[in-house]
């Protein structure tokens, strides 16, 4: 087999998985990460069944499940009345996937797990503290410039996977437009040791609708395995960062999800801008955009990172076939042909619909949405169909059908 080198930029969860998927297929890989360590701030954690199937192929599944929480159900609530509207049960997907549940494992654990594997593999170079600042390409090669430690250097690769996140330097260097919009409100993530199951009969993943201010509530294991909850809220559009992050505002928000006064041991706050954007192209020559570099979305439903991992896995397979001369270079066009429409249909449209459902203000439409959710949950065929879409199983099947 030829020894064509694949260079991956960014050791977030998508880049680390892309690098591991390529290395396990026997290709020499270089992974460049700007920071000296993986970002461990609270971000994505919900891992859908098709993603668990990929992690199983990569040999990571046992570690991954061991470091997370298995969540079989998710629930919709009417927050003002504390009423459970509908519950969905992934067990209904048994027979459709070997993993009829999601696993809540924080994304930095996945990146670290994959990097640990990569470090033990031959012909793999992992460089932390190496920031890519530019690149150029011709028909045969890509030359990447990176800064760090010993100054600026140039690395040559046959293919580049740009998994350098939403602000992707590579996407900008390639002049690829990031089409879409930014929501006017920001999202606040409050991580607390308070156990919401002590005050509400909720499960590990809960979506709470409220015309004034919705909440997503879910539990993760934490690095110490002791368990903690993340409560996600929108800010008011005119709310200054300093106000949203103030003790008073944080405790008032927790109180609106029934945390008793004086309780709610806050361990982390995260306030961030939320976008719905998709790169106009996913490929330019020998360079491919993957994960948040290619698309960003609101986190309601836990879809964006999952989609990025599906892309990484898909792209590794396509590159493998081309490098092994089992297929012509034209096969690589399938990456964009397949992945871009799937992201728009299953991630962008779905996450926007999820957000609209939680924030609906029109009383009649709220009632209608709740009724529809409750009826969907009660009807076995609709329940299954809803989950096939929400879990990205339908998207994974559609991907396999795109030539
Ligand atoms: C604050 C925040 C909260 C979020 N919360 C949720 C959530 O609750 N649920 C959810 O589903 N999703 C959430 N997301 C989205 C989710 O975190 C992303 O989908 C996920 O991180 C995408 O992984 P990635 O590997 O593509 O990109 P990233 O995780 O962003 O990784 C990109 C990596 O590339 C590195 N890098 C960047 N530029 C360069 C460069 N020039 N050279 C070398 N390396 C570079 C970065 O340091 C980083 O390590 C959140 C995102 C943010 C920002």
Short mmCIF file of C-alpha atoms and ligand atoms in Angstrom, two decimals:
data_model
loop_
_atom_site.label_atom_id
_atom_site.label_comp_id
_atom_site.label_asym_id
_atom_site.label_seq_id
_atom_site.Cartn_x
_atom_site.Cartn_y
_atom_site.Cartn_z
CA UNK A 1 0.00 0.00 0.00
CA UNK A 2 1.21 3.55 -0.68
CA UNK A 3 2.20 5.62 2.33
CA UNK A 4 0.19 8.73 1.68
CA UNK A 5 0.01 10.93 4.73
CA UNK A 6 -3.20 12.37 6.14
CA UNK A 7 -2.91 15.49 8.24
CA UNK A 8 -5.70 16.29 10.69
CA UNK A 9 -6.02 19.81 12.10
CA UNK A 10 -7.67 20.06 15.51
CA UNK A 11 -7.74 17.45 18.27
CA UNK A 12 -11.27 18.08 19.43
CA UNK A 13 -13.50 15.00 19.44
CA UNK A 14 -14.02 15.08 15.66
CA UNK A 15 -10.35 15.51 14.72
CA UNK A 16 -9.18 12.91 17.23
CA UNK A 17 -11.74 10.39 15.93
CA UNK A 18 -10.88 11.20 12.29
CA UNK A 19 -7.17 10.66 13.01
CA UNK A 20 -7.83 7.38 14.82
CA UNK A 21 -10.14 6.10 12.06
CA UNK A 22 -7.46 6.82 9.43
CA UNK A 23 -4.62 5.39 11.53
CA UNK A 24 -6.54 2.20 12.27
CA UNK A 25 -6.91 1.69 8.51
CA UNK A 26 -3.11 1.71 8.30
CA UNK A 27 -2.47 5.25 7.04
CA UNK A 28 0.30 7.50 8.36
CA UNK A 29 -1.37 10.35 10.24
CA UNK A 30 -0.26 13.67 11.71
CA UNK A 31 -2.58 15.37 14.20
CA UNK A 32 -1.98 19.05 14.98
CA UNK A 33 -3.71 20.76 17.90
CA UNK A 34 -3.29 24.45 18.72
CA UNK A 35 -3.73 24.07 22.48
CA UNK A 36 -1.46 22.18 24.86
CA UNK A 37 -4.37 20.14 26.19
CA UNK A 38 -7.86 19.13 25.13
CA UNK A 39 -10.53 21.71 26.05
CA UNK A 40 -12.46 20.23 28.98
CA UNK A 41 -15.10 22.95 29.37
CA UNK A 42 -18.69 21.62 29.45
CA UNK A 43 -19.83 21.15 25.88
CA UNK A 44 -21.45 18.18 24.14
CA UNK A 45 -22.06 14.86 25.89
CA UNK A 46 -25.09 13.14 24.35
CA UNK A 47 -23.92 10.28 22.14
CA UNK A 48 -26.52 8.78 19.82
CA UNK A 49 -26.74 5.07 18.82
CA UNK A 50 -25.08 5.34 15.36
CA UNK A 51 -22.17 7.20 16.97
CA UNK A 52 -21.88 4.45 19.58
CA UNK A 53 -21.68 1.97 16.68
CA UNK A 54 -18.71 3.93 15.28
CA UNK A 55 -17.03 4.02 18.69
CA UNK A 56 -17.48 0.25 18.87
CA UNK A 57 -15.74 -0.13 15.48
CA UNK A 58 -12.91 2.03 16.82
CA UNK A 59 -12.57 -0.17 19.90
CA UNK A 60 -13.44 2.70 22.27
CA UNK A 61 -16.94 1.71 23.33
CA UNK A 62 -16.16 -0.03 26.63
CA UNK A 63 -14.06 2.88 27.92
CA UNK A 64 -16.61 5.33 26.63
CA UNK A 65 -19.58 3.73 28.37
CA UNK A 66 -17.53 3.25 31.54
CA UNK A 67 -16.78 6.99 31.69
CA UNK A 68 -20.36 8.10 31.05
CA UNK A 69 -24.00 7.50 31.97
CA UNK A 70 -26.38 5.32 29.97
CA UNK A 71 -29.65 7.16 29.30
CA UNK A 72 -32.51 5.09 27.93
CA UNK A 73 -35.21 7.78 28.07
CA UNK A 74 -35.73 11.43 27.38
CA UNK A 75 -38.63 13.56 28.49
CA UNK A 76 -40.51 16.70 27.48
CA UNK A 77 -41.90 18.84 30.27
CA UNK A 78 -44.15 21.88 30.54
CA UNK A 79 -41.93 23.87 32.87
CA UNK A 80 -44.42 26.39 34.31
CA UNK A 81 -46.79 23.63 35.50
CA UNK A 82 -44.05 21.00 36.20
CA UNK A 83 -46.06 18.61 34.02
CA UNK A 84 -44.49 15.71 32.17
CA UNK A 85 -45.77 15.97 28.58
CA UNK A 86 -44.15 12.95 26.92
CA UNK A 87 -41.47 10.35 27.50
CA UNK A 88 -39.50 8.61 24.76
CA UNK A 89 -37.81 5.26 25.32
CA UNK A 90 -34.83 4.18 23.20
CA UNK A 91 -35.61 0.58 24.10
CA UNK A 92 -38.18 0.85 21.29
CA UNK A 93 -35.18 0.87 18.92
CA UNK A 94 -34.03 -2.59 19.97
CA UNK A 95 -33.41 -4.54 16.78
CA UNK A 96 -32.59 -1.33 14.88
CA UNK A 97 -29.25 -0.79 16.63
CA UNK A 98 -27.07 -2.75 19.06
CA UNK A 99 -27.21 0.36 21.31
CA UNK A 100 -30.84 1.20 22.14
CA UNK A 101 -29.86 4.13 24.38
CA UNK A 102 -27.67 7.22 24.37
CA UNK A 103 -24.54 7.56 26.45
CA UNK A 104 -23.83 10.84 28.22
CA UNK A 105 -20.03 11.10 28.12
CA UNK A 106 -18.39 14.53 28.03
CA UNK A 107 -16.69 15.27 24.72
CA UNK A 108 -13.20 15.90 26.14
CA UNK A 109 -13.15 12.30 27.39
CA UNK A 110 -13.62 11.05 23.82
CA UNK A 111 -10.86 13.30 22.47
CA UNK A 112 -8.47 12.22 25.24
CA UNK A 113 -9.32 8.54 24.74
CA UNK A 114 -8.66 8.72 21.01
CA UNK A 115 -5.41 10.67 21.49
CA UNK A 116 -4.18 8.06 24.00
CA UNK A 117 -4.77 5.33 21.39
CA UNK A 118 -3.08 7.36 18.66
CA UNK A 119 0.03 7.85 20.78
CA UNK A 120 0.48 4.08 20.96
CA UNK A 121 0.24 3.58 17.18
CA UNK A 122 3.12 3.41 14.70
CA UNK A 123 3.49 6.14 12.09
CA UNK A 124 1.23 8.54 13.96
CA UNK A 125 2.47 11.97 15.11
CA UNK A 126 0.42 13.91 17.62
CA UNK A 127 1.54 17.52 18.18
CA UNK A 128 -0.21 19.54 20.85
CA UNK A 129 0.59 23.27 20.98
CA UNK A 130 0.89 23.42 17.16
CA UNK A 131 -1.41 26.03 15.64
CA UNK A 132 -2.06 25.94 11.91
CA UNK A 133 -1.82 29.43 10.45
CA UNK A 134 -2.14 28.79 6.74
CA UNK A 135 -2.02 26.31 3.90
CA UNK A 136 -1.56 26.02 0.16
CA UNK A 137 -2.22 23.15 -2.21
CA UNK A 138 -1.64 21.97 -5.76
CA UNK A 139 -2.87 18.89 -7.59
CA UNK A 140 -0.54 16.55 -5.66
CA UNK A 141 0.04 17.92 -2.16
CA UNK A 142 -1.06 20.24 0.61
CA UNK A 143 1.48 22.33 2.52
CA UNK A 144 0.37 23.40 5.98
CA UNK A 145 2.10 26.10 8.07
CA UNK A 146 2.05 25.60 11.82
CA UNK A 147 3.35 27.68 14.72
CA UNK A 148 4.35 26.49 18.13
CA UNK A 149 7.23 25.62 20.45
CA UNK A 150 10.13 25.79 18.04
CA UNK A 151 8.66 28.48 15.76
CA UNK A 152 7.00 28.15 12.37
CA UNK A 153 7.30 25.02 10.25
CA UNK A 154 5.80 23.59 7.12
CA UNK A 155 4.32 20.12 6.87
CA UNK A 156 3.37 18.35 3.67
CA UNK A 157 0.42 16.01 3.38
CA UNK A 158 -1.53 14.23 0.71
CA UNK A 159 -4.87 15.06 2.30
CA UNK A 160 -5.94 17.41 5.09
CA UNK A 161 -8.93 16.94 7.36
CA UNK A 162 -9.81 20.33 8.87
CA UNK A 163 -11.50 19.65 12.21
CA UNK A 164 -10.46 22.97 13.69
CA UNK A 165 -13.85 23.95 15.07
CA UNK A 166 -16.47 26.61 14.36
CA UNK A 167 -13.92 29.40 13.86
CA UNK A 168 -11.88 27.19 11.50
CA UNK A 169 -8.74 28.90 10.25
CA UNK A 170 -8.66 26.48 7.34
CA UNK A 171 -12.22 27.24 6.25
CA UNK A 172 -11.33 30.93 6.25
CA UNK A 173 -8.01 30.32 4.44
CA UNK A 174 -9.89 28.44 1.75
CA UNK A 175 -12.36 31.32 1.44
CA UNK A 176 -15.36 29.08 2.06
CA UNK A 177 -18.45 30.96 3.15
CA UNK A 178 -20.12 29.89 6.44
CA UNK A 179 -23.75 30.38 5.47
CA UNK A 180 -26.45 30.88 8.08
CA UNK A 181 -27.16 33.06 11.11
CA UNK A 182 -26.47 33.67 14.79
CA UNK A 183 -29.31 33.61 17.33
CA UNK A 184 -29.80 36.93 19.15
CA UNK A 185 -29.83 35.32 22.61
CA UNK A 186 -26.91 33.40 24.11
CA UNK A 187 -27.07 30.08 25.95
CA UNK A 188 -26.02 29.75 29.57
CA UNK A 189 -24.90 26.34 30.86
CA UNK A 190 -24.99 26.02 34.64
CA UNK A 191 -23.22 22.94 35.93
CA UNK A 192 -24.34 22.08 39.44
CA UNK A 193 -23.94 19.27 41.97
CA UNK A 194 -27.61 19.72 42.88
CA UNK A 195 -29.54 16.52 42.14
CA UNK A 196 -32.64 17.49 40.17
CA UNK A 197 -34.05 14.00 40.61
CA UNK A 198 -34.48 14.86 44.31
CA UNK A 199 -37.13 17.47 43.42
CA UNK A 200 -38.54 16.26 40.08
CA UNK A 201 -39.43 12.82 38.70
CA UNK A 202 -37.24 13.61 35.68
CA UNK A 203 -34.79 11.35 33.84
CA UNK A 204 -31.20 11.95 32.71
CA UNK A 205 -32.23 14.04 29.65
CA UNK A 206 -35.07 16.53 29.92
CA UNK A 207 -36.37 19.23 27.61
CA UNK A 208 -38.54 21.78 29.40
CA UNK A 209 -40.73 24.09 27.35
CA UNK A 210 -41.63 27.51 28.72
CA UNK A 211 -42.76 30.57 26.76
CA UNK A 212 -40.71 32.76 29.11
CA UNK A 213 -37.48 30.74 29.25
CA UNK A 214 -36.99 27.08 28.36
CA UNK A 215 -34.51 24.75 30.08
CA UNK A 216 -32.60 21.63 29.05
CA UNK A 217 -31.59 19.52 31.97
CA UNK A 218 -29.24 16.59 31.75
CA UNK A 219 -26.86 14.64 33.88
CA UNK A 220 -23.22 13.75 33.17
CA UNK A 221 -20.76 11.67 35.15
CA UNK A 222 -18.03 14.32 35.62
CA UNK A 223 -14.31 13.54 35.68
CA UNK A 224 -14.65 12.20 39.22
CA UNK A 225 -17.65 9.99 38.32
CA UNK A 226 -19.72 11.58 41.11
CA UNK A 227 -22.35 12.88 38.71
CA UNK A 228 -23.49 16.47 38.12
CA UNK A 229 -26.23 18.23 36.21
CA UNK A 230 -26.08 20.69 33.39
CA UNK A 231 -28.97 23.11 33.12
CA UNK A 232 -29.04 25.07 29.85
CA UNK A 233 -31.04 28.32 29.54
CA UNK A 234 -31.38 31.06 26.93
CA UNK A 235 -30.46 34.56 28.06
CA UNK A 236 -32.72 37.50 27.38
CA UNK A 237 -31.63 39.18 24.15
CA UNK A 238 -30.79 42.39 26.03
CA UNK A 239 -29.12 40.65 28.99
CA UNK A 240 -25.47 41.66 29.46
CA UNK A 241 -22.94 38.84 30.05
CA UNK A 242 -22.12 40.17 33.50
CA UNK A 243 -25.79 40.04 34.49
CA UNK A 244 -26.35 36.51 33.12
CA UNK A 245 -23.29 35.27 34.99
CA UNK A 246 -24.14 37.01 38.29
CA UNK A 247 -24.95 34.90 41.36
CA UNK A 248 -28.43 36.39 41.59
CA UNK A 249 -29.35 35.60 37.98
CA UNK A 250 -27.85 32.10 38.17
CA UNK A 251 -29.76 31.22 41.34
CA UNK A 252 -32.96 32.78 40.02
CA UNK A 253 -32.69 30.57 36.92
CA UNK A 254 -32.05 27.47 39.03
CA UNK A 255 -35.01 28.37 41.25
CA UNK A 256 -37.25 28.42 38.18
CA UNK A 257 -36.33 24.72 37.72
CA UNK A 258 -37.34 24.05 41.31
CA UNK A 259 -33.96 24.22 43.04
CA UNK A 260 -34.75 25.25 46.64
CA UNK A 261 -33.45 28.59 47.83
CA UNK A 262 -29.86 28.37 49.08
CA UNK A 263 -29.17 25.08 47.31
CA UNK A 264 -27.57 24.53 43.94
CA UNK A 265 -23.83 24.17 44.35
CA UNK A 266 -22.67 25.74 41.05
CA UNK A 267 -19.41 24.26 39.79
CA UNK A 268 -19.17 25.85 36.34
CA UNK A 269 -20.77 28.53 34.17
CA UNK A 270 -20.55 28.67 30.41
CA UNK A 271 -22.12 31.46 28.34
CA UNK A 272 -21.88 31.20 24.59
CA UNK A 273 -23.18 32.46 21.24
CA UNK A 274 -25.25 29.99 19.25
CA UNK A 275 -25.30 29.74 15.48
CA UNK A 276 -26.95 27.81 12.67
CA UNK A 277 -24.36 27.77 9.92
CA UNK A 278 -23.19 25.38 7.21
CA UNK A 279 -20.08 25.79 5.06
CA UNK A 280 -20.90 26.36 1.42
CA UNK A 281 -18.39 23.64 0.46
CA UNK A 282 -17.16 20.70 2.53
CA UNK A 283 -14.22 20.00 0.20
CA UNK A 284 -11.72 22.08 -1.69
CA UNK A 285 -9.19 19.99 -3.59
CA UNK A 286 -7.32 17.86 -1.08
CA UNK A 287 -8.78 19.56 1.99
CA UNK A 288 -12.00 18.47 3.74
CA UNK A 289 -13.98 20.30 6.40
CA UNK A 290 -15.29 18.11 9.18
CA UNK A 291 -17.33 18.66 12.37
CA UNK A 292 -17.84 22.21 13.61
CA UNK A 293 -15.48 23.52 10.93
CA UNK A 294 -18.20 22.50 8.45
CA UNK A 295 -21.34 23.30 10.46
CA UNK A 296 -22.56 24.66 13.78
CA UNK A 297 -26.00 24.50 15.36
CA UNK A 298 -27.83 24.96 18.64
CA UNK A 299 -27.28 22.01 21.00
CA UNK A 300 -30.95 21.12 21.62
CA UNK A 301 -31.31 17.44 20.79
CA UNK A 302 -27.60 16.58 21.01
CA UNK A 303 -26.94 16.28 17.26
CA UNK A 304 -24.04 18.47 16.06
CA UNK A 305 -21.09 16.59 17.48
CA UNK A 306 -22.66 13.24 16.58
CA UNK A 307 -22.97 14.40 12.99
CA UNK A 308 -19.30 15.49 13.03
CA UNK A 309 -18.20 12.05 14.17
CA UNK A 310 -20.28 10.42 11.42
CA UNK A 311 -18.48 12.66 8.93
CA UNK A 312 -15.06 11.78 10.31
CA UNK A 313 -15.83 8.07 10.04
CA UNK A 314 -17.29 8.40 6.55
CA UNK A 315 -14.37 10.49 5.29
CA UNK A 316 -11.78 8.08 6.68
CA UNK A 317 -13.48 5.28 4.74
CA UNK A 318 -13.55 7.26 1.48
CA UNK A 319 -9.91 8.33 1.79
CA UNK A 320 -8.94 4.74 2.56
CA UNK A 321 -10.53 3.47 -0.66
CA UNK A 322 -8.87 6.16 -2.77
CA UNK A 323 -5.44 5.78 -1.19
CA UNK A 324 -5.58 2.00 -1.64
CA UNK A 325 -6.47 2.62 -5.31
CA UNK A 326 -9.73 0.73 -4.86
CA UNK A 327 -11.56 3.77 -6.16
CA UNK A 328 -10.90 6.81 -8.28
CA UNK A 329 -10.30 10.26 -6.70
CA UNK A 330 -13.80 11.20 -7.87
CA UNK A 331 -15.12 9.10 -4.99
CA UNK A 332 -14.05 11.91 -2.66
CA UNK A 333 -16.80 14.13 -4.10
CA UNK A 334 -19.24 11.84 -2.36
CA UNK A 335 -18.19 13.34 0.97
CA UNK A 336 -19.79 16.71 0.28
CA UNK A 337 -22.61 15.25 -1.81
CA UNK A 338 -23.60 13.06 1.10
CA UNK A 339 -22.74 15.00 4.21
CA UNK A 340 -23.84 18.57 3.46
CA UNK A 341 -27.51 17.82 2.69
CA UNK A 342 -27.68 15.40 5.63
CA UNK A 343 -26.42 18.06 8.01
CA UNK A 344 -28.99 20.54 6.73
CA UNK A 345 -31.90 18.11 6.93
CA UNK A 346 -31.13 16.17 10.11
CA UNK A 347 -29.16 18.64 12.19
CA UNK A 348 -29.94 22.22 11.15
CA UNK A 349 -33.67 21.74 10.51
CA UNK A 350 -34.10 19.43 13.50
CA UNK A 351 -32.29 21.62 16.03
CA UNK A 352 -34.19 24.73 14.88
CA UNK A 353 -37.48 22.79 15.22
CA UNK A 354 -36.38 21.56 18.68
CA UNK A 355 -35.69 25.12 19.81
CA UNK A 356 -39.00 26.43 18.41
CA UNK A 357 -40.87 23.68 20.22
CA UNK A 358 -39.39 24.67 23.58
CA UNK A 359 -39.87 28.43 23.20
CA UNK A 360 -43.34 28.50 21.59
CA UNK A 361 -45.22 31.52 22.92
CA UNK A 362 -48.57 31.23 21.19
CA UNK A 363 -50.90 29.49 23.72
CA UNK A 364 -52.88 27.56 21.10
CA UNK A 365 -49.76 26.36 19.30
CA UNK A 366 -48.16 25.33 22.61
CA UNK A 367 -51.16 23.14 23.39
CA UNK A 368 -51.03 21.71 19.88
CA UNK A 369 -47.30 20.90 20.14
CA UNK A 370 -47.76 19.21 23.52
CA UNK A 371 -50.70 17.20 22.19
CA UNK A 372 -48.66 16.09 19.19
CA UNK A 373 -45.72 15.03 21.38
CA UNK A 374 -47.97 13.12 23.79
CA UNK A 375 -49.77 11.33 20.92
CA UNK A 376 -46.46 10.49 19.25
CA UNK A 377 -45.14 8.98 22.47
CA UNK A 378 -48.33 6.92 22.95
CA UNK A 379 -48.42 5.45 19.45
CA UNK A 380 -45.77 2.68 19.05
CA UNK A 381 -45.16 3.25 15.31
CA UNK A 382 -44.91 7.04 15.64
CA UNK A 383 -42.77 6.70 18.78
CA UNK A 384 -40.30 4.51 16.87
CA UNK A 385 -40.30 6.80 13.81
CA UNK A 386 -39.68 9.85 16.01
CA UNK A 387 -36.73 8.14 17.68
CA UNK A 388 -35.24 6.89 14.40
CA UNK A 389 -35.00 10.52 13.30
CA UNK A 390 -34.01 12.04 16.67
CA UNK A 391 -31.23 9.45 17.16
CA UNK A 392 -29.73 10.05 13.68
CA UNK A 393 -30.29 6.39 12.75
CA UNK A 394 -32.40 7.56 9.81
CA UNK A 395 -29.63 9.97 8.77
CA UNK A 396 -27.01 7.20 8.96
CA UNK A 397 -29.18 4.98 6.76
CA UNK A 398 -29.73 7.78 4.26
CA UNK A 399 -25.96 8.38 4.17
CA UNK A 400 -25.35 4.77 3.21
CA UNK A 401 -27.79 5.15 0.31
CA UNK A 402 -26.14 8.27 -1.21
CA UNK A 403 -23.79 7.33 -4.02
C1 LIG B 1 -19.47 26.60 24.62
C2 LIG B 1 -20.03 25.47 23.82
C3 LIG B 1 -20.98 24.63 24.37
C4 LIG B 1 -21.51 23.57 23.61
N1 LIG B 1 -22.45 22.78 24.19
C5 LIG B 1 -22.95 21.76 23.47
C6 LIG B 1 -23.92 20.90 24.01
O1 LIG B 1 -24.36 21.08 25.13
N2 LIG B 1 -24.39 19.89 23.23
C7 LIG B 1 -23.96 19.70 21.93
O2 LIG B 1 -24.39 18.77 21.25
N3 LIG B 1 -23.01 20.50 21.42
C8 LIG B 1 -22.51 21.52 22.14
N4 LIG B 1 -21.59 22.30 21.59
C9 LIG B 1 -21.08 21.98 20.27
C10 LIG B 1 -20.03 20.87 20.38
O3 LIG B 1 -19.20 21.17 21.45
C11 LIG B 1 -19.30 20.80 19.07
O4 LIG B 1 -20.21 20.30 18.08
C12 LIG B 1 -18.04 19.93 19.12
O5 LIG B 1 -17.09 20.50 19.96
C13 LIG B 1 -17.45 19.78 17.71
O6 LIG B 1 -16.23 19.11 17.79
P1 LIG B 1 -15.06 19.48 16.81
O7 LIG B 1 -13.99 18.49 17.12
O8 LIG B 1 -15.58 19.59 15.43
O9 LIG B 1 -14.63 20.95 17.19
P2 LIG B 1 -13.97 21.49 18.55
O10 LIG B 1 -14.40 20.67 19.70
O11 LIG B 1 -14.22 22.94 18.58
O12 LIG B 1 -12.42 21.20 18.34
C14 LIG B 1 -11.65 21.96 17.45
C15 LIG B 1 -10.21 21.81 17.89
O13 LIG B 1 -9.39 22.44 16.92
C16 LIG B 1 -8.39 23.20 17.59
N5 LIG B 1 -7.97 24.27 16.70
C17 LIG B 1 -8.66 25.37 16.36
N6 LIG B 1 -7.95 26.11 15.49
C18 LIG B 1 -6.80 25.45 15.27
C19 LIG B 1 -5.67 25.70 14.47
N7 LIG B 1 -5.58 26.80 13.71
N8 LIG B 1 -4.64 24.81 14.46
C20 LIG B 1 -4.73 23.68 15.21
N9 LIG B 1 -5.77 23.39 16.00
C21 LIG B 1 -6.81 24.26 16.03
C22 LIG B 1 -9.09 23.70 18.85
O14 LIG B 1 -8.17 24.06 19.84
C23 LIG B 1 -9.93 22.48 19.22
O15 LIG B 1 -9.24 21.60 20.05
C24 LIG B 1 -21.07 23.37 22.31
C25 LIG B 1 -20.10 24.22 21.77
C26 LIG B 1 -19.59 25.25 22.49
C27 LIG B 1 -18.57 26.16 21.87
#
